[in-house]
Short mmCIF file of C-alpha atoms and ligand atoms in Angstrom, two decimals:
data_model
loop_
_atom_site.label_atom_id
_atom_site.label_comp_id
_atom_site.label_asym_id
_atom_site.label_seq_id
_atom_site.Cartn_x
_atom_site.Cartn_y
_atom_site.Cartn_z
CA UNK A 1 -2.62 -11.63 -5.24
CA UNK A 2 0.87 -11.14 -5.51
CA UNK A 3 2.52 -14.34 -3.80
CA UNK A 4 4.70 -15.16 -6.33
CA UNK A 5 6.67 -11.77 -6.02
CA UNK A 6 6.96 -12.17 -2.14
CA UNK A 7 8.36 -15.75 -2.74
CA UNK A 8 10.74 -14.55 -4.79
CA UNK A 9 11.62 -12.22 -1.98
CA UNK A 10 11.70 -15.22 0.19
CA UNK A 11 13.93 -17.27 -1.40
CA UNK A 12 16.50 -14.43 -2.13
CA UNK A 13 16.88 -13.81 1.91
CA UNK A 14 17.09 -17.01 2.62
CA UNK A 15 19.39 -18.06 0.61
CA UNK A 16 21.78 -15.14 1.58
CA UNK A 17 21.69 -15.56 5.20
CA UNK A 18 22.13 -19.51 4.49
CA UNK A 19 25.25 -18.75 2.34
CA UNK A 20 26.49 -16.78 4.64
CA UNK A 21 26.27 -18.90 7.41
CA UNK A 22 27.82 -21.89 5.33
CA UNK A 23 24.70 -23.90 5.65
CA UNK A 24 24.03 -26.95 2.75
CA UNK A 25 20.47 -27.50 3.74
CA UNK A 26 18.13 -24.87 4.72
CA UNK A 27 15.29 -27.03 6.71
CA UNK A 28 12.41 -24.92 7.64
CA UNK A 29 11.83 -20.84 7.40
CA UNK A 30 10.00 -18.88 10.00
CA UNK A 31 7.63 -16.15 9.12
CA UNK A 32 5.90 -13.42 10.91
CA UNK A 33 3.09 -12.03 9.21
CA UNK A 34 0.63 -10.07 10.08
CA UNK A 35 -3.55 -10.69 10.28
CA UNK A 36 -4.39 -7.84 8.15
CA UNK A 37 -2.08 -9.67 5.52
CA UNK A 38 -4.18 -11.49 3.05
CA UNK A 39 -1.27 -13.52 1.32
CA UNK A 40 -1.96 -17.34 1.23
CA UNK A 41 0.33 -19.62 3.25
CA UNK A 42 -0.54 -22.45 0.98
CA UNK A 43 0.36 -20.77 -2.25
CA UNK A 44 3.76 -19.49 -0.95
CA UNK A 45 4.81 -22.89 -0.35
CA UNK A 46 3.40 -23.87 -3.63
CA UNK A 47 5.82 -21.25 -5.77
CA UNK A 48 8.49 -21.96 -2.71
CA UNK A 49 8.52 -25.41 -3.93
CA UNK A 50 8.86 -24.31 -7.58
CA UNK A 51 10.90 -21.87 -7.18
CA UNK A 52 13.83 -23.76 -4.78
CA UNK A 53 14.34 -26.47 -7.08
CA UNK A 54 18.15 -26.95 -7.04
CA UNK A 55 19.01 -24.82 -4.71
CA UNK A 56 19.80 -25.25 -1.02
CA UNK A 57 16.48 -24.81 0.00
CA UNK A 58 14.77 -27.25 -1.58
CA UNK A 59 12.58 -28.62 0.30
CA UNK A 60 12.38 -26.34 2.94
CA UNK A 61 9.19 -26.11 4.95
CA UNK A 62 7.54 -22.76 5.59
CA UNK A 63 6.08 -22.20 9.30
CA UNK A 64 3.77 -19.02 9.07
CA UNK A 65 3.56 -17.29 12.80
CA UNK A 66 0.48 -15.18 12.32
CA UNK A 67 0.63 -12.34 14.63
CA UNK A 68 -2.72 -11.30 15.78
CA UNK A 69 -4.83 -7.88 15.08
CA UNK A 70 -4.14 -5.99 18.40
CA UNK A 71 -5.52 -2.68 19.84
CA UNK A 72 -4.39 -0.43 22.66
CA UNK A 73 -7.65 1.46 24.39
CA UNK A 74 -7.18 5.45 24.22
CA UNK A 75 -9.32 5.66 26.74
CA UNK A 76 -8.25 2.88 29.26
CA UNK A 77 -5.17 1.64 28.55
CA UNK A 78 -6.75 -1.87 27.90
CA UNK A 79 -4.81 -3.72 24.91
CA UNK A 80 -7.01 -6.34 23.79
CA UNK A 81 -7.12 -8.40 20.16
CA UNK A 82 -10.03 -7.77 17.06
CA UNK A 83 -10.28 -10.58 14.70
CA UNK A 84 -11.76 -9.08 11.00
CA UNK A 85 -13.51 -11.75 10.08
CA UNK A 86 -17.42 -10.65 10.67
CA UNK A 87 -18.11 -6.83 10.37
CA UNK A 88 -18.23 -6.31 14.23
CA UNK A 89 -17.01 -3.32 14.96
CA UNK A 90 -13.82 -2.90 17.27
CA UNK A 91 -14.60 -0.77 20.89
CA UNK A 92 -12.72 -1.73 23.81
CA UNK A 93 -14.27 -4.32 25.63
CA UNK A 94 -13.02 -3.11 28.82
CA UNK A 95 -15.07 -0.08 28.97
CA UNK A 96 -16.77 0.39 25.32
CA UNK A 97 -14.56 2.98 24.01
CA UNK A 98 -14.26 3.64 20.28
CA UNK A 99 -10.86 5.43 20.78
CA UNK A 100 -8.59 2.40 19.91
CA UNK A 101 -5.34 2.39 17.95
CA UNK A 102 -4.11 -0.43 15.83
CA UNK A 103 -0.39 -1.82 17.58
CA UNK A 104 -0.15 -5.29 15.83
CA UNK A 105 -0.96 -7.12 12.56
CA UNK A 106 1.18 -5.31 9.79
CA UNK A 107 4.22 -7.68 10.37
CA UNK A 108 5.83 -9.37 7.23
CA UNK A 109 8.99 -10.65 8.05
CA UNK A 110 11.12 -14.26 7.76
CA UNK A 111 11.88 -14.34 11.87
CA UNK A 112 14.87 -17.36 11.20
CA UNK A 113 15.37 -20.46 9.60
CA UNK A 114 17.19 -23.76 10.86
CA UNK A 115 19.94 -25.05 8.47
CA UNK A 116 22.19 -27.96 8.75
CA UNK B 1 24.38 -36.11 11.09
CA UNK B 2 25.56 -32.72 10.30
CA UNK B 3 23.85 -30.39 13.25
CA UNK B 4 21.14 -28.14 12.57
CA UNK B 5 21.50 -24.76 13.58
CA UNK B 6 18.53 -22.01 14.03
CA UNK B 7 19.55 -18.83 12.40
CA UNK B 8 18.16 -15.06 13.36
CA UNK B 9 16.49 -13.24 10.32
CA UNK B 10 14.36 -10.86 11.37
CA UNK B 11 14.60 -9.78 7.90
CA UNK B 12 11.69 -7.75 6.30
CA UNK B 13 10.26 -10.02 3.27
CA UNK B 14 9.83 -7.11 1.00
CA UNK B 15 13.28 -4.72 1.89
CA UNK B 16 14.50 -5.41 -1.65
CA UNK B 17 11.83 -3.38 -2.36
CA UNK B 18 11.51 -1.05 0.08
CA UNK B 19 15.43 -0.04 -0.33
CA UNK B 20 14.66 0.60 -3.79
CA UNK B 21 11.89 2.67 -2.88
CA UNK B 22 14.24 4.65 -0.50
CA UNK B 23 16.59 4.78 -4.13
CA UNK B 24 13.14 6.20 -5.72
CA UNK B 25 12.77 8.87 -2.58
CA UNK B 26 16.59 10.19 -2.96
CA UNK B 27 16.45 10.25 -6.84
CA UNK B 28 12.87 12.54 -6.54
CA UNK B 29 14.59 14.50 -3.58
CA UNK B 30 17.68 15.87 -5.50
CA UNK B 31 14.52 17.34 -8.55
CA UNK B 32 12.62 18.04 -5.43
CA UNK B 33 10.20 15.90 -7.56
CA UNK B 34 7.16 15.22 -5.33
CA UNK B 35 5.06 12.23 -5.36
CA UNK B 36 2.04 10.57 -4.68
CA UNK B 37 1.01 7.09 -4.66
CA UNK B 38 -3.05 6.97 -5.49
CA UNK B 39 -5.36 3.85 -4.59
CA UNK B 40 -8.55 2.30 -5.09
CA UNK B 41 -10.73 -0.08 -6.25
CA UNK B 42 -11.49 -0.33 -10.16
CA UNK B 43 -13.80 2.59 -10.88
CA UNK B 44 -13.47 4.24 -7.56
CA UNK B 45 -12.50 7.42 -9.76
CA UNK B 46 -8.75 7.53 -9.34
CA UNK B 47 -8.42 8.96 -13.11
CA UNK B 48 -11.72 11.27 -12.25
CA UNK B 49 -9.46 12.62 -9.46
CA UNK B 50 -6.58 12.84 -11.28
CA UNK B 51 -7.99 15.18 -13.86
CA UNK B 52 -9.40 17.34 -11.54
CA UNK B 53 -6.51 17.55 -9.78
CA UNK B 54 -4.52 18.65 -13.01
CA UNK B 55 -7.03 21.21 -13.99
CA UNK B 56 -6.34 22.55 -10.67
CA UNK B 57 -3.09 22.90 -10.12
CA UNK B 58 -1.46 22.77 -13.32
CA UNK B 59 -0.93 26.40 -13.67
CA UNK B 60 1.23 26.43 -10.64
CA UNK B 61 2.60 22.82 -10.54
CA UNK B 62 4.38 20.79 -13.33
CA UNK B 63 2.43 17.17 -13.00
CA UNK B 64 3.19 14.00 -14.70
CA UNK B 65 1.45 10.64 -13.91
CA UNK B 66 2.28 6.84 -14.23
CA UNK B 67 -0.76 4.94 -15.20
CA UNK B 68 -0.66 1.65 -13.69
CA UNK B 69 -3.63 0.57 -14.85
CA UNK B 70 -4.11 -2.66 -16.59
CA UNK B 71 -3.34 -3.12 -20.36
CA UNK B 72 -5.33 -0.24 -21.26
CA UNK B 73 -4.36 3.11 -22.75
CA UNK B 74 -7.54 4.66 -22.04
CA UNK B 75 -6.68 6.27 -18.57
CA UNK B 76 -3.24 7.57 -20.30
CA UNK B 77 -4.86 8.98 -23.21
CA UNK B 78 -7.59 11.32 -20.51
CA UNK B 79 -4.35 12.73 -19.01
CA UNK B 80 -2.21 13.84 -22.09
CA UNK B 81 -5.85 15.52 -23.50
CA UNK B 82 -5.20 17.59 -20.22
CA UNK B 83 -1.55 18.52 -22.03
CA UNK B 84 0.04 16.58 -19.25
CA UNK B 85 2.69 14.03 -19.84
CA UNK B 86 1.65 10.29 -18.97
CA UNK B 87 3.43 6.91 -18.56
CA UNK B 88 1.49 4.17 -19.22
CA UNK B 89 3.61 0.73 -17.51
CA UNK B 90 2.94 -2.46 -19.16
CA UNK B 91 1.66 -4.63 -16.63
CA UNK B 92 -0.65 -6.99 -17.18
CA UNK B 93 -2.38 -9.33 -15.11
CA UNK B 94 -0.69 -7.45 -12.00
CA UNK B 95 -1.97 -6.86 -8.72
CA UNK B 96 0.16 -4.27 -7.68
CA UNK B 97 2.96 -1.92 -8.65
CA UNK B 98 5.99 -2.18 -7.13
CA UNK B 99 9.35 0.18 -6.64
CA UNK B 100 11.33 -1.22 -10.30
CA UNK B 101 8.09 -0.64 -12.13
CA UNK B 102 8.00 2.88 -10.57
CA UNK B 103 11.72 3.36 -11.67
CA UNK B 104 11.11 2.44 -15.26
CA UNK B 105 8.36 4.84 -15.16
CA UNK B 106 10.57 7.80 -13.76
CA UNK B 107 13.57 7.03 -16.58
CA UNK B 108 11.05 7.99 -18.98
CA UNK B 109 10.21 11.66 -17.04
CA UNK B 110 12.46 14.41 -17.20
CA UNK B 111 12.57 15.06 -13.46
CA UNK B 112 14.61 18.48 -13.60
CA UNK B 113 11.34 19.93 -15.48
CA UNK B 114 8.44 18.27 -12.45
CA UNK B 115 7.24 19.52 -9.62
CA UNK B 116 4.46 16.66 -9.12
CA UNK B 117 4.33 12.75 -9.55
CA UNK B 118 0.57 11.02 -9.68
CA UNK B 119 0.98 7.14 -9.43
CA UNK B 120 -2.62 5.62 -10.64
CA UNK B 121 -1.91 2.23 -8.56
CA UNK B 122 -3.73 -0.46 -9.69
CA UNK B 123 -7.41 -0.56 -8.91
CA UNK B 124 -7.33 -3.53 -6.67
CA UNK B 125 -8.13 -2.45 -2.22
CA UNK B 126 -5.68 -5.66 -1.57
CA UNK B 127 -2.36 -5.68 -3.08
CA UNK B 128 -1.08 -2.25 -3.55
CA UNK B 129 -1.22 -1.48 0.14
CA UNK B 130 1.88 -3.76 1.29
CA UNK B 131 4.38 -2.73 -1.75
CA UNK B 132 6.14 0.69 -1.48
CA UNK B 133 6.74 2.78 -4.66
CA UNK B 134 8.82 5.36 -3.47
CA UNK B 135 6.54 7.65 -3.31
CA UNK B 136 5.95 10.43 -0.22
CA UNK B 137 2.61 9.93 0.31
CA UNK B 138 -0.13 7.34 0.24
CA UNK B 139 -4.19 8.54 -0.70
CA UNK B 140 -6.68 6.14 -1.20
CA UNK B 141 -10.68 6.48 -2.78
CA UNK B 142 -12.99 4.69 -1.20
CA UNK B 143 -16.10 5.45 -3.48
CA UNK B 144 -19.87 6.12 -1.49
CA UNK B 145 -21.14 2.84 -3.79
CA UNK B 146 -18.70 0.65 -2.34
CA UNK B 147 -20.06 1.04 0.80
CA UNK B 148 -19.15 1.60 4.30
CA UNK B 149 -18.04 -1.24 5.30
CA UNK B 150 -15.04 -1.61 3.13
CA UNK B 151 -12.75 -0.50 6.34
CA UNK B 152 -13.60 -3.59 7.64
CA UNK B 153 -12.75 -5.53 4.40
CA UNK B 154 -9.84 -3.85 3.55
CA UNK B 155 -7.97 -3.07 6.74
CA UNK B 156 -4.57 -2.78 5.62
CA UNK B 157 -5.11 -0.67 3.05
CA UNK B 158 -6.76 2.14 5.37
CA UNK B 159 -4.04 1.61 7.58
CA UNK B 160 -1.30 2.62 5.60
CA UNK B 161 -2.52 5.91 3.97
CA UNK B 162 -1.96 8.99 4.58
CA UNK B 163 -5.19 10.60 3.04
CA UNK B 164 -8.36 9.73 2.50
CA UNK B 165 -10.86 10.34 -0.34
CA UNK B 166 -14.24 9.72 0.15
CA UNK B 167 -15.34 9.94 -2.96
CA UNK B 168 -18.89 10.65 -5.52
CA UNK B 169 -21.00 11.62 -2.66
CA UNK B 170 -22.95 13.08 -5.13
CA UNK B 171 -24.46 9.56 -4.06
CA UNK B 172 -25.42 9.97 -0.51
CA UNK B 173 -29.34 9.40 -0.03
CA UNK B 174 -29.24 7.59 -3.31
CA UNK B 175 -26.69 5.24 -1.66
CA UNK B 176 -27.04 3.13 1.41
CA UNK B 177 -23.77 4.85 3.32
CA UNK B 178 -23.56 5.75 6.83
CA UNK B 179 -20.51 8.45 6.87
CA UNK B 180 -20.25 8.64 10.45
CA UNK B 181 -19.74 4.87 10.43
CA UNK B 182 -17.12 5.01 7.86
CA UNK B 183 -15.05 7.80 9.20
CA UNK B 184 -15.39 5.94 12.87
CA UNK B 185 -13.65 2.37 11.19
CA UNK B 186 -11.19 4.42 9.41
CA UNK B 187 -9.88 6.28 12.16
CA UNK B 188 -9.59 3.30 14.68
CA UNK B 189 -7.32 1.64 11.91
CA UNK B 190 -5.50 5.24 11.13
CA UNK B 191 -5.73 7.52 13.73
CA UNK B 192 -3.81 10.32 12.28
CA UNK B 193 -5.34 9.68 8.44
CA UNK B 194 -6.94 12.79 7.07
CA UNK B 195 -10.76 12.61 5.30
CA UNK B 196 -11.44 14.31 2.70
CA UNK B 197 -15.04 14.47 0.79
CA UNK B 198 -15.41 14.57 -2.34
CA UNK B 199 -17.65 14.36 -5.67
CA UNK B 200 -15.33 14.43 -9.21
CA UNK B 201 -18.17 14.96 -10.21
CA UNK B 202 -19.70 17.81 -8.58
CA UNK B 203 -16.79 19.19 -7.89
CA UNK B 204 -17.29 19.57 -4.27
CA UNK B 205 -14.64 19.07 -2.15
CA UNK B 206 -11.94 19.06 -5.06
CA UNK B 207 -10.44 22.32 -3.77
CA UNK B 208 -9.81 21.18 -0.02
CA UNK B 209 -8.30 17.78 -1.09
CA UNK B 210 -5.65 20.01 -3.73
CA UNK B 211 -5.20 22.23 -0.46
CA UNK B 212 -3.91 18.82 1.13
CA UNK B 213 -1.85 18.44 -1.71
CA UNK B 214 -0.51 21.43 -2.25
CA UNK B 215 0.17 21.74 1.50
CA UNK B 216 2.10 18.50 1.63
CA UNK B 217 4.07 19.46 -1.43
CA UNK B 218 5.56 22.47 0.14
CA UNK B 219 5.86 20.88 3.64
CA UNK B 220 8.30 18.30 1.80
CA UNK B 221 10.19 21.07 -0.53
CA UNK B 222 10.58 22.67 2.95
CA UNK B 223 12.55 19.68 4.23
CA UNK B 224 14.67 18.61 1.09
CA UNK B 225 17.99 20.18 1.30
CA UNK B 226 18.78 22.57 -0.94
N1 GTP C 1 -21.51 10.23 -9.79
C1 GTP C 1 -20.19 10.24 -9.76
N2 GTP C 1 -19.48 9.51 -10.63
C2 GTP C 1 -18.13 9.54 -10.57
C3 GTP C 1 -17.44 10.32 -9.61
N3 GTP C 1 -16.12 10.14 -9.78
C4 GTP C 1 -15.97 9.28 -10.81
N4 GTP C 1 -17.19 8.93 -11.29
C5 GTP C 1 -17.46 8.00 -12.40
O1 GTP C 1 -17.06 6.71 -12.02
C6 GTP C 1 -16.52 5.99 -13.13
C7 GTP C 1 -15.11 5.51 -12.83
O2 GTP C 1 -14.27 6.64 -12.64
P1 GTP C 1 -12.72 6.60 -12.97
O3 GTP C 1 -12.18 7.93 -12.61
O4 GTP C 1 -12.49 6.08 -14.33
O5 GTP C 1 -12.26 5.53 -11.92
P2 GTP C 1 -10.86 4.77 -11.83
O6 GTP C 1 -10.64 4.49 -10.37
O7 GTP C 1 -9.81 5.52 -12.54
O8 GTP C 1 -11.19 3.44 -12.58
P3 GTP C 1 -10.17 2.33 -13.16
O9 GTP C 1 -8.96 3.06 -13.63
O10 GTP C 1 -10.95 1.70 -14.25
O11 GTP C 1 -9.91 1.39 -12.03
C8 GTP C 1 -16.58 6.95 -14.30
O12 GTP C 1 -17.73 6.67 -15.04
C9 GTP C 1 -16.67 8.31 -13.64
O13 GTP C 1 -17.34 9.25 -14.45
C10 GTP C 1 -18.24 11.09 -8.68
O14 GTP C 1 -17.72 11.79 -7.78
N5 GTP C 1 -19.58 11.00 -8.80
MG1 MG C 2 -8.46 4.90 -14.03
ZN1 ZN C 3 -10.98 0.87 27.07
#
C-alpha cells in the first residue's frame, strides 16, 4: 500500500492552505474518501504523526468521512448503496435489475481543516 | 484563546500528481507520443501481452515501454530481444508508479522518434488504480486463473479502465470461470469499459485487442493539434 506517498500529499495541502490562511495550529483535517479506497486510516495518521513533527500541524487529528459505494438503477431510477465486503452481487433491490451504474465511492479528497 | 477557524479544502489528495500527469499528457501531445498505462496482478501476462503487441504492430508503430516491474531486469530484457527500446525504473518495494517516475522514464526516450508508450504498471490489482501516470488510456488483465470474482475484490481498479483484457483463456474448462459472471460485475462497475478476450498464448484474440489499440491511437492523433 502506498500510504506514505498520500501522506506526504496530505501534509503538503495542508500546510499550504494553513499558511495561507495565517493559521499557527492546524487542529484536525477532514477527509473524504471513497469505499472502494483501500488506504488505511490508521496508518495515515501513523506517517501523519511522523511526518508533521515540527511543523504546524503537529498534532493534528485526521477525521476520515467515508463516502459510501452508491448505485443509480438503469432500469428504475432507484439509487440505493452496495457494501463490497461479501461477494454478493449488486442488482437493484427495487426491482432486481442488473443495469446499475457506480455514482459514489471514488472520492479522495481533504474536505477542510480547523486551524487556530 | 486564539479562535479556531474551519477552513474549505476540497482539495484532491493526489493533484500534485495528477497536474503532473496533465505535464506528462502535454509533453506526449506536442510528439503526438501515445500512451498506455497496462495493469494487473503479478503474472497476469502483462509482458506476454506486451510482446505480442510489439510483434504486431511494430512494423507500423514505433513502441517503447517503461517496465515498472520490481527490481528485476527480466521483463526489460524480453522487450529489447523484440529490438524495442525499454526503460526499466528502479523501484523497489513499490506499490505503484506514479506521474515523476513516469517522467524520469520519458527523459530517457527520444519522443520525436515514438509513436507508442507501453507502461508495465506494477503487478499489484490495488495500488496502481488511484495514481495517474499521464498516460491516455488505462487496460487492465484480469487472468482466467484468478478467477471471476476478482471484480468484486478489486473494484476500483475495474472502475477506472478503459479496456479490459481477459486474459489465457486457453484455460476455460480447465479453470473454474464463469465469463458471463465476470463480464456482468465488470460492467456494473464500468459501464462503458470495453472486453476483450484473449490467450498470449494462443494467440486468439491478440488481433482485436491491437485493433483497440490501434483505433485509440489514431482517434487521439486525430484530436492533437497539429
Ligand atoms: N496458458 C497461458 N499462459 C499465459 C498466457 N499469458 C501469459 N501466460 C504465462 O503466464 C506467466 C506470466 O506471464 P507474464 O507475461 O510474465 O505476466 P506478467 O503480468 O508480466 O508478470 P509479472 O511481470 O511477473 O507481474 C508466464 O509463464 C506466461 O507464459 C496465456 O494466455 N495462456
Ligand atoms: Mg511482466
Ligand atoms: Zn431498479
Amino acid at each position: 500500500m502506498h500510504e506514505l506517498s498520500v501522506t506526504e500529499s496530505i501534509l503538503k495541502i495542508v500546510l499550504k492552505h494553513a499558511e495561507e490562511n495565517g493559521a499557527e495550529k492546524v487542529l484536525t483535517i477532514g477527509l473524504k474518501i471513497g469505499e472502494l479506497s483501500e488506504l488505511v486510516g490508521e496508518c495515515i495518521q501513523h506517517y501523519f504523526d511522523y511526518l508533521s513533527k515540527g511543523t504546524i500541524a503537529e498534532g493534528a487529528v485526521l477525521e476520515i468521512e467515508r463516502a459510501p459505494i452508491v448505485f443509480d438503477c438503469t432500469e428504475c431510477k432507484h439509487t440505493f448503496q452496495a457494501s463490497f465486503s461479501d461477494t454478493k452481487d449488486f442488482t437493484c433491490p427495487e426491482c432486481h435489475g442488473a443495469k446499475v451504474t457506480l455514482v459514489s465511492g471514488r472520492e479522495f479528497y481533504i474536505k477542510d481543516i480547523t486551524i487556530s | 484563546m486564539a479562535d479556531i477557524r474551519l477552513i474549505e479544502i476540497k482539495e484532491d489528495i493526489l493533484s500534485d500528481n495528477k497536474d503532473l500527469a496533465d505535464e506528462i499528457r502535454d509533453t506526449l501531445g506536442r510528439h503526438k507520443v501515445f500512451m498506455l498505462n497496462l495493469m494487473a496482478s503479478p503474472g497476469g501476462g502483462k509482458t506476454s501481452l506486451i510482446i505480442n503487441t510489439i510483434r504486431r504492430m511494430k512494423d507500423a508503430f514505433r513502441i517503447a515501454v517503461i517496465e515498472g516491474d520490481i527490481d528485476s531486469v527480466v521483463d526489460a530484457e524480453k522487450v529489447v530481444k523484440e529490438g524495442i527500446p525499454a526503460v526499466q525504473l528502479k523501484t523497489g518495494g513499490f506499490c505503484h508508479l506514479d506521474a515523476s517516475m513516469i517522467k524520469l522514464a520519458l527523459n530517457e526516450l527520444d519522443l520525436a522518434g515514438l509513436d507508442l508508450v507501453i507502461i508495465e504498471n506494477i503487478g499489484n490489482l490495488v495500488c496502481p488504480a488511484e495514481f495517474d501516470t499521464g498516460a491516455h488510456k488505462q487496460a487492465m488483465i484480469l487472468s482466467v486463473p484468478e478467477g471471476d470474482d476478482k471484480p468484486l475484490k478489486y473494484p476500483m481498479m475495474f472502475s477506472v479502465c478503459d479496456v479490459l483484457v481477459i486474459n489465457k483463456i486457453d484455460y476455460l474448462g480447465i479453470a473454474d470461470f464463469d465469463m458471463n459472471a465476470a463480464k456482468e460485475r465488470v460492467v456494473k462497475l464500468n459501464p462503458k469499459i470495453k472486453i476483450i478476450d484473449v490467450s498470449c498464448k494462443t494467440g486468439q484474440g491478440v488481433e482485436e485487442w491491437t485493433c483497440w489499440l490501434e483505433k485509440e491511437i489514431k482517434t487521439y492523433r486525430g484530436s492533437t493539434a497539429p
